[in-house]
Coordinates of C-alpha atoms in Angstrom, one line a residue:
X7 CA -51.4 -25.2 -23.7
X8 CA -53.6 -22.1 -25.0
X9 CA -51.9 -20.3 -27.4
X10 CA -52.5 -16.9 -28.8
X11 CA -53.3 -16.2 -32.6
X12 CA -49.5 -14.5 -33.2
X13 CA -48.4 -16.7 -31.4
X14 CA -49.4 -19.7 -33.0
X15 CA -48.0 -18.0 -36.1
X16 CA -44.7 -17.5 -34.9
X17 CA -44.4 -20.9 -33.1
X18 CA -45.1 -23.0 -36.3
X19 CA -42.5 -21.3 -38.1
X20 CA -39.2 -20.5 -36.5
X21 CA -40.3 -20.7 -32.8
X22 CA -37.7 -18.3 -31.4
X23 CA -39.6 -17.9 -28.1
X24 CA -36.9 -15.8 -26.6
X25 CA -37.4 -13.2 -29.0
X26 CA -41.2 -13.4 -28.6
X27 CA -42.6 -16.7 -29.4
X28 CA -46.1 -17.1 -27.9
X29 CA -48.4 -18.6 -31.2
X30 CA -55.7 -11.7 -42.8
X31 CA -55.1 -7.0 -45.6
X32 CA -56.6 -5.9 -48.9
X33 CA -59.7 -4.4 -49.3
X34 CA -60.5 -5.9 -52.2
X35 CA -64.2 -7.7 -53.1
X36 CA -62.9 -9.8 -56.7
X37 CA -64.0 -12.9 -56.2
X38 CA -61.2 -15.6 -57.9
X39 CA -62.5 -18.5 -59.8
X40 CA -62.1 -21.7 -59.0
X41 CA -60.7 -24.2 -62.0
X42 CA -63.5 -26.9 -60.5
X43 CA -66.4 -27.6 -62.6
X44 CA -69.1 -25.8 -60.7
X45 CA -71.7 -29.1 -62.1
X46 CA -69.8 -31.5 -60.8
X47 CA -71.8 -34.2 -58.6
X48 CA -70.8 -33.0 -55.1
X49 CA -71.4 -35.7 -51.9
X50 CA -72.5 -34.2 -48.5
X51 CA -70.2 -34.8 -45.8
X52 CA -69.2 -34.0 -41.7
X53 CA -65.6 -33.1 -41.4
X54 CA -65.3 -32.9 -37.4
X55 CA -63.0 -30.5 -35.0
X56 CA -62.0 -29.7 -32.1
X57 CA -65.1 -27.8 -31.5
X58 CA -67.7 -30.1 -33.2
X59 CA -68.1 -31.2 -36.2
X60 CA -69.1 -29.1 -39.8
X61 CA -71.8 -30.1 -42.6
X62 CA -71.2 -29.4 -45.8
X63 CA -74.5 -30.5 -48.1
X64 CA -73.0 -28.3 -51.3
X65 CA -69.9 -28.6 -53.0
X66 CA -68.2 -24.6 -51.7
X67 CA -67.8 -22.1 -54.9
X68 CA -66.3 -19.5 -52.8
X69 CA -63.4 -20.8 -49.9
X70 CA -61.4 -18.8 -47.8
X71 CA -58.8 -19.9 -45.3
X72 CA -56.8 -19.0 -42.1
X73 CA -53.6 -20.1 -42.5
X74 CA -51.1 -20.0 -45.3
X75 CA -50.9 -24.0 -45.0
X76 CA -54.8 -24.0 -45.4
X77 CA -54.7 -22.1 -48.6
X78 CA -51.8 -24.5 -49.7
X79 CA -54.1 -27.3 -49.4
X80 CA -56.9 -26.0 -50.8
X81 CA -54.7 -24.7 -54.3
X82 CA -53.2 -27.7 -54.4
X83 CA -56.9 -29.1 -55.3
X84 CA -57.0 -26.9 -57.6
X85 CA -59.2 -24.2 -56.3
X86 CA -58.0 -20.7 -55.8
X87 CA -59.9 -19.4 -52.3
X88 CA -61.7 -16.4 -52.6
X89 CA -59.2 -15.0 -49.6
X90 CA -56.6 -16.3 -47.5
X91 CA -54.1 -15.1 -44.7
X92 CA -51.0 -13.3 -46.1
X93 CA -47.6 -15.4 -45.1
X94 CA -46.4 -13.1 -42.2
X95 CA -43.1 -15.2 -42.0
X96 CA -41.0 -16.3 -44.8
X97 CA -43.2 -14.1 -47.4
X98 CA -41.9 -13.5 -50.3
X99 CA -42.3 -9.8 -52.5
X100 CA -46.0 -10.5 -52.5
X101 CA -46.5 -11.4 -49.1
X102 CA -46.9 -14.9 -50.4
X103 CA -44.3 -17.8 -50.7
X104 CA -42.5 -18.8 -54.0
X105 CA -44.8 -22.2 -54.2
X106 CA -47.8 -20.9 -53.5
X107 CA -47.1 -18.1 -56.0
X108 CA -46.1 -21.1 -58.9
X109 CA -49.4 -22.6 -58.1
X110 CA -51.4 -19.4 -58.5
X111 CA -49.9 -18.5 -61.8
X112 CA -50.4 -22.4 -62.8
X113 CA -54.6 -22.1 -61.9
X114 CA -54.9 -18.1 -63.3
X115 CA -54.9 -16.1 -60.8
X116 CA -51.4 -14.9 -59.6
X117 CA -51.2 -12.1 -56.8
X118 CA -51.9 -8.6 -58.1
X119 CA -54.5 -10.2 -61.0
X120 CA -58.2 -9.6 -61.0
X121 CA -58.3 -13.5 -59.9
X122 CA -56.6 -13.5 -57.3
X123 CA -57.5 -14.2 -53.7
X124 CA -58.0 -11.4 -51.0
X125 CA -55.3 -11.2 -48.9
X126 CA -56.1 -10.8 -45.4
X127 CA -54.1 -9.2 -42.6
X128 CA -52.4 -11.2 -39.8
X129 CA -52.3 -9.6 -36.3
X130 CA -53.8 -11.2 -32.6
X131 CA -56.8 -11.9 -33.9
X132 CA -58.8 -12.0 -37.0
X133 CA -59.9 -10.1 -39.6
X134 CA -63.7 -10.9 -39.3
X135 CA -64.5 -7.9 -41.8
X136 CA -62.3 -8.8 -44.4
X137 CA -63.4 -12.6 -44.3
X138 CA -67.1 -11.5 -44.5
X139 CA -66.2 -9.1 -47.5
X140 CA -65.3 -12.1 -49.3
X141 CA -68.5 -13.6 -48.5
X142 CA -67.2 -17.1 -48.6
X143 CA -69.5 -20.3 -48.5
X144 CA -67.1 -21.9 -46.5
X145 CA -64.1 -21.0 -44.3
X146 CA -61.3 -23.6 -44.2
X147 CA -59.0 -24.3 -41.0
X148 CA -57.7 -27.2 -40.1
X149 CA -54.2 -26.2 -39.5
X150 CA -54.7 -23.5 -36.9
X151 CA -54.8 -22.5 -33.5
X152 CA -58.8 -21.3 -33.4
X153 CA -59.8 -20.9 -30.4
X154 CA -63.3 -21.4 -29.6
X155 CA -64.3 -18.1 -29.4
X156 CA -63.1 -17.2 -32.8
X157 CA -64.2 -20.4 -34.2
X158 CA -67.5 -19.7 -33.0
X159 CA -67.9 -16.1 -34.2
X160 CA -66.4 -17.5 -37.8
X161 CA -69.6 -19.4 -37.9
X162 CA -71.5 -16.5 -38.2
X163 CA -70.3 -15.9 -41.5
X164 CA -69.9 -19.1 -43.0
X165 CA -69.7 -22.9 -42.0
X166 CA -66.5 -23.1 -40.6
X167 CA -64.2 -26.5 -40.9
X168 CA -62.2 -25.7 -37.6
X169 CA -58.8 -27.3 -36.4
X170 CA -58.5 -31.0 -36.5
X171 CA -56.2 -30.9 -34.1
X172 CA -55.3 -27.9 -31.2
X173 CA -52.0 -25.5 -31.6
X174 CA -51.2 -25.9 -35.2
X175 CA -50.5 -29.8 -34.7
X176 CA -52.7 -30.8 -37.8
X177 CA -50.7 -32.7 -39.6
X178 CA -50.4 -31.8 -43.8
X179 CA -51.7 -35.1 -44.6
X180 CA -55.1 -34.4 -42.2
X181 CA -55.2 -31.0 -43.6
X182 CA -55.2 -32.3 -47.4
X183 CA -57.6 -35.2 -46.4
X184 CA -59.9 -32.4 -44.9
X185 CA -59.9 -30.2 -48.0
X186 CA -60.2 -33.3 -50.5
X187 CA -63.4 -34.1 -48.3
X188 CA -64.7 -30.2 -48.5
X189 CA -64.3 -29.8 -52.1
X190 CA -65.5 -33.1 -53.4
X191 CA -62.6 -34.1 -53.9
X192 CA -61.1 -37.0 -51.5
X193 CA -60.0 -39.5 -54.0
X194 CA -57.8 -36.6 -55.9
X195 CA -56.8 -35.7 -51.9
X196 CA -55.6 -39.4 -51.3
X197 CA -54.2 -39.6 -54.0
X198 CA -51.8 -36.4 -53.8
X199 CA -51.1 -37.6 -49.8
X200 CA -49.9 -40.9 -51.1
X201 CA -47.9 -39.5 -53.8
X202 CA -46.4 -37.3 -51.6
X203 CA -45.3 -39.2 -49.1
X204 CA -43.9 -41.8 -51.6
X205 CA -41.6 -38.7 -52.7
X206 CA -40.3 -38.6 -49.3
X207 CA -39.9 -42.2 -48.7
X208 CA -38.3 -42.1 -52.0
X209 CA -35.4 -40.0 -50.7
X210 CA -34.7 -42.2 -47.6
X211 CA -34.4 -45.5 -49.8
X212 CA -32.3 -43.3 -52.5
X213 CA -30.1 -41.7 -49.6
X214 CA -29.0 -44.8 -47.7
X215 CA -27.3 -42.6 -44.9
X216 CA -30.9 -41.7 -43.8
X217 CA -31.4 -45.0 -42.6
X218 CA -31.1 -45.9 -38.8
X219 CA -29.9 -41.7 -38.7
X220 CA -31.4 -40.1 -35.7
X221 CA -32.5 -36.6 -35.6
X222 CA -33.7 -33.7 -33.3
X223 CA -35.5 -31.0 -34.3
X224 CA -34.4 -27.5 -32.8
X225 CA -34.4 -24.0 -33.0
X226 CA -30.8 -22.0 -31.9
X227 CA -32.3 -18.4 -33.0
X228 CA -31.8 -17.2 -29.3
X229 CA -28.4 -17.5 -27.4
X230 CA -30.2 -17.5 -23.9
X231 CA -32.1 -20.9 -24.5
X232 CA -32.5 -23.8 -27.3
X233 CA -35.7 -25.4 -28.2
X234 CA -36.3 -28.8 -28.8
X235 CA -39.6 -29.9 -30.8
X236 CA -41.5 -33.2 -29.9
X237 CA -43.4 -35.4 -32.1
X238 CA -47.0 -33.2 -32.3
X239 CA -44.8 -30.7 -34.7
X240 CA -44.2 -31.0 -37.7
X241 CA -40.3 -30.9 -38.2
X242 CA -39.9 -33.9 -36.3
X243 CA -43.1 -35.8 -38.5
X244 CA -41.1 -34.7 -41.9
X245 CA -37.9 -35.9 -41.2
X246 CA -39.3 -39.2 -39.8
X247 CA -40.8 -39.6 -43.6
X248 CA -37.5 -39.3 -44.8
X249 CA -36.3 -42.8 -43.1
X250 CA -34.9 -41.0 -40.1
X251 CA -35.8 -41.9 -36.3
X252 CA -36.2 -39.3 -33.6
X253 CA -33.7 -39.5 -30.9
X254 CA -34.5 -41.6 -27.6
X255 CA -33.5 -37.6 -25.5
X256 CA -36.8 -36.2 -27.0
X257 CA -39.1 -38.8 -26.0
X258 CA -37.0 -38.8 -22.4
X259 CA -37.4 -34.5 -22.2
X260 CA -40.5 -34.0 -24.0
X261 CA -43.5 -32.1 -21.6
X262 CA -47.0 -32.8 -22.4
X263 CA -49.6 -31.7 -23.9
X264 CA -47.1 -29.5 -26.1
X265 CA -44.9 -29.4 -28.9
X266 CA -41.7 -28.1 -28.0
X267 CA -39.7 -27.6 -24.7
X268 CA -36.7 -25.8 -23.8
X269 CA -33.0 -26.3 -23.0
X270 CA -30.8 -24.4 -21.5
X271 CA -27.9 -23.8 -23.5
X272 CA -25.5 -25.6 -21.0
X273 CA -27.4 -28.8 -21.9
X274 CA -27.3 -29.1 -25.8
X275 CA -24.1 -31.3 -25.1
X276 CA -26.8 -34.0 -24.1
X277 CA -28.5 -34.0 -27.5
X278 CA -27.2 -37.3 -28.1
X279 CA -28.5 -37.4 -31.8
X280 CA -26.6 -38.1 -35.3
X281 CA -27.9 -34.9 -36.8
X282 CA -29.6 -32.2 -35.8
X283 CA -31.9 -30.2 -37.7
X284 CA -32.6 -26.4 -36.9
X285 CA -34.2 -23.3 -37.8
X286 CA -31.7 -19.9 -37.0
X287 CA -31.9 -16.8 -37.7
X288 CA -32.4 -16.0 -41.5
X289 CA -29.2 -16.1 -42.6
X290 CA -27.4 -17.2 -40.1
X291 CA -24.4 -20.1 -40.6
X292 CA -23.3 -22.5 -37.9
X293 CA -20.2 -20.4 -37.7
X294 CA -22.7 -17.4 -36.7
X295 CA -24.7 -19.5 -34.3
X296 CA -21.6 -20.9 -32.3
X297 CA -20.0 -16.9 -32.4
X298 CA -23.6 -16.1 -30.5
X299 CA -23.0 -18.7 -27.7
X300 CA -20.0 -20.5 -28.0
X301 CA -22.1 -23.5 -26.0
X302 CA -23.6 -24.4 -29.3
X303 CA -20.1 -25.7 -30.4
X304 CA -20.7 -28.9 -27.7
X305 CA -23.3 -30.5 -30.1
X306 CA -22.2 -33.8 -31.2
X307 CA -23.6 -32.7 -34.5
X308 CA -22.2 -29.5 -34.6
X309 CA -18.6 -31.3 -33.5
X310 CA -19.6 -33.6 -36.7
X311 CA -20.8 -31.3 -39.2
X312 CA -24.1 -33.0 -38.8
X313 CA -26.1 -29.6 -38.4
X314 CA -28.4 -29.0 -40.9
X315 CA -29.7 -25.2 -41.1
X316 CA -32.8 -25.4 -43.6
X317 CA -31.7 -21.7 -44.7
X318 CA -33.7 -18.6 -44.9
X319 CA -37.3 -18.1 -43.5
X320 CA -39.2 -19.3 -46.6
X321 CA -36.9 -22.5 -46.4
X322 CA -38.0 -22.7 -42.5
X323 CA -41.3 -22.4 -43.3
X324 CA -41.6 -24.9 -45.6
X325 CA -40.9 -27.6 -43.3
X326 CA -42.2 -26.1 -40.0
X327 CA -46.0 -25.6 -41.6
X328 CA -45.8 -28.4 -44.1
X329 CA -48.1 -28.7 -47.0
X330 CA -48.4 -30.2 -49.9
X331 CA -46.9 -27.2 -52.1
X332 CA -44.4 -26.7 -49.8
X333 CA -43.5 -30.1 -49.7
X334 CA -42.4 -30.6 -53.3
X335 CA -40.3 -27.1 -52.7
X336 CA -38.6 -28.5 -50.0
X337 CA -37.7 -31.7 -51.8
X338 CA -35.4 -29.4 -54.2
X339 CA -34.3 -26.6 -52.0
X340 CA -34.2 -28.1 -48.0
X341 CA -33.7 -31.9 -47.9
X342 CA -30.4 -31.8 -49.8
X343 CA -29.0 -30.4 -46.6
X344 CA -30.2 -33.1 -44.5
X345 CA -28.7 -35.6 -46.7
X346 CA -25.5 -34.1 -46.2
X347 CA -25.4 -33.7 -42.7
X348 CA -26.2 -37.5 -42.4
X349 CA -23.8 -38.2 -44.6
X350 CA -21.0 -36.2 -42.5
X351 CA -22.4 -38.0 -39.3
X352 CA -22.0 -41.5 -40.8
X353 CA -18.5 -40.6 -41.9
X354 CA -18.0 -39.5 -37.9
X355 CA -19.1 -42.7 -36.5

C-alpha cells in the first residue's frame, strides 16, 4: 500500500480517512548543540532499510529528522537535531508537543532559543532546502513513509538512515534501537527500551483488570465509516504492552499488507471486544460520537462504558506515533482511561 507524505502524517495520528486520510518551516541556519561529548570513542556501524542499508564511520555532530517520532528518539539520547519536522497534528503553541518541549528545555535548547532545532515545514513532500540549510551529517528516519524517490534524493545531502519498516509501521522500540546505533549510543538505547517497556508491563501487573481484557483499536472521527487498526500500528502494539490481548475480529477482518481497514458503521455491533480504544474528534465525548451516528451506541463497549477516548490530539498522538518521550507522557495523561474502561468492562461481565 503506497502512501503519500500527508498522508502518512495524517494516518499515524488520528486516521480519519473520511475526512481525508491518505498518509519540515523556519528559515533559520543556528546550528543546536548536542549535550554528547563530541571525543567520545564512536564505532562504525550499517543500520539497514527498506531501500538498503546506511554507513555511518563517524559518530553524527549535526542530525536532522523527518518525523516528530524521529526527533523524539533522537532527544531522548540526548542530542538536540540540528532540524526536525514541526508536529502538524497535536502541536502544541510551538508547533511542538508538551514532551518534546520538556525535553528541549531539559538538554538547553527550548523552541524560540538560539539552540534550538530548525523547524521544518510539513506539506506532500519535503523540504529538501530547509534540510540542506541545516547541513546535517546525517538525516534520521526510521519511522516514516519515504518513499524511494525521496529517500534517494535525501542522500544527496547527507547519509540517510531510511524507514526500517514501510508506512510508518516502525515500531518505537526499532526507532530507539536505530538511533542508539547512529549516535554511539546502543547500550544507553537498550537500556531506555527496556526500561520503558517495563513501565508498561508495570501497569498491566499493577492494574489486574488489564489482564485477559481484549481490545480494538479504532477511530469514530467520521460518522459514514469506522476504522479498525491491525497489529502493524501502533495502538494496537501499545496496548498489547499493557497486558491486554487484541480481539480474535481483528485478526478475522484484518486486509494485508496494511494497517487498518474499514467498517461500515452498521457493523461496529460485531466488535466483539471488552474495550475499545479510539481516537475522535478533539474534543469529542462518547455522548458526541453516538449524537453523530446513533449506530455507535451498538458497541458492546460503548453499551459497557468500556470506551476509552485518549482525549485531545496531543493525547492521540502520543499513542498513535509512539516514542519514547511520548510514552512516559502517556503513562500520566492516556492510560488512566484505559484502566477505567477495563475496569467498567470487568464489572459488565
Amino acid at each position: 500500500m503506497k502512501i503519500t507524505r500527508r498522508a502518512g502524517l495524517l494516518a499515524a495520528t488520528s486516521a480519519i480517512l473520511a475526512l481525508g486520510l491518505s498518509a519540515c518551516g523556519s528559515t533559520s541556519t543556528t546550528e543546536p548543540k548536542s549535550s554528547d561529548s563530541a571525543g567520545s570513542s564512536f564505532t562504525p556501524v550499517s543500520i539497514e532499510n527498506i531501500y538498503g542499508e546506511t554507513e555511518i564511520t563517524e559518530k553524527p555532530e549535526k542530525v536532522a529528522t523527518i518525523s516528530w517520532a524521529n526527533a523524539d528518539a533522537v532527544l531522548a539520547l540526548g542530542t538536540v537535531p540540528v532540524g526536525m519536522d514541526i508536529d502538524a497534528y497535536g502541536q502544541n503553541a510551538n508547533n511542538s508537543t508538551d514532551w518534546k518541549d520538556a525535553k528541549l528545555e531539559e538538554l538547553g535548547a527550548p523552541i524560540g532559543s538560539e539552540n534550538a532545532p530548525v523547524q521544518y515545514k510539513i506539506g506532500d513532500d519535503l523540504d529538501y532546502t530547509g534540510i540542506a540549510a541545516s547541513k546535517p551529517d546525517v538525516i534520521f528516519a526510521p519511522y516514516s513513509g519515504l518513499t524511494k524517490e525521496q529517500y534517494e534524493k535525501l542522500q544527496e545531502i547527507a547519509p540517510v538512515v531510511g524507514p526500517i519498516k514501510p508506512n510508518y509501521t516502525t515500531s518505537w522500540e526499532e526507532t530507539t534501537e536505530a538511533a542508539g546505533q547512529m549516535l554511539g549510543k546502543a547500550e544507553e538505547a537498550d537500556a531506555l527500551v527496556k526500561k520503558i517497556e517495563g513501565e508498561l508491563a508495570q501497569v498491566g501487573e499493577d492494574n489486574k483488570a488489564l489482564k485477559d481484557t481484549t481490545f480494538i483499536a479504532a477511530d469514530l472521527s467520521a460518522p459514514d465509516a469506522a476504522y479498525v487498526y491491525s497489529e502493524g500500528d501502533t495502538r494496537p502494539r501499545f496496548l498489547s504492552a499493557l497486558g491486554m490481548t487484541q480481539a480474535d475480529y481483528v485478526q478475522k477482518n484484518a486486509e494485508k499488507d496494511t494497517f487498518f481497514f474499514t467498517v461500515s458503521p452498521e457493523k461496529v455491533n460485531e466488535w466483539d471486544s471488552d474495550i475499545v480504544f479510539a481516537s475522535a474528534l478533539a474534543g469529542n465525548s462518547v455522548e458526541d460520537i453516538v449524537k453523530a451516528q446513533p449506530l455507535y451506541g451498538q458497541i458492546p463497549a460503548v453499551k459497557n462504558k468500556a470506551l476509552a477516548l485518549p482525549g485531545d490530539d496531543q493525547a492521540t498522538l502520543a499513542i498513535s506515533a509512539a516514542s519514547p518521550l511520548s510514552i512516559e507522557w502517556a503513562l500520566e495523561h492516556v492510560v488512566p482511561k484505559i484502566v477505567t474502561a477495563a475496569e467498567n468492562a470487568a464489572a459488565a461481565k
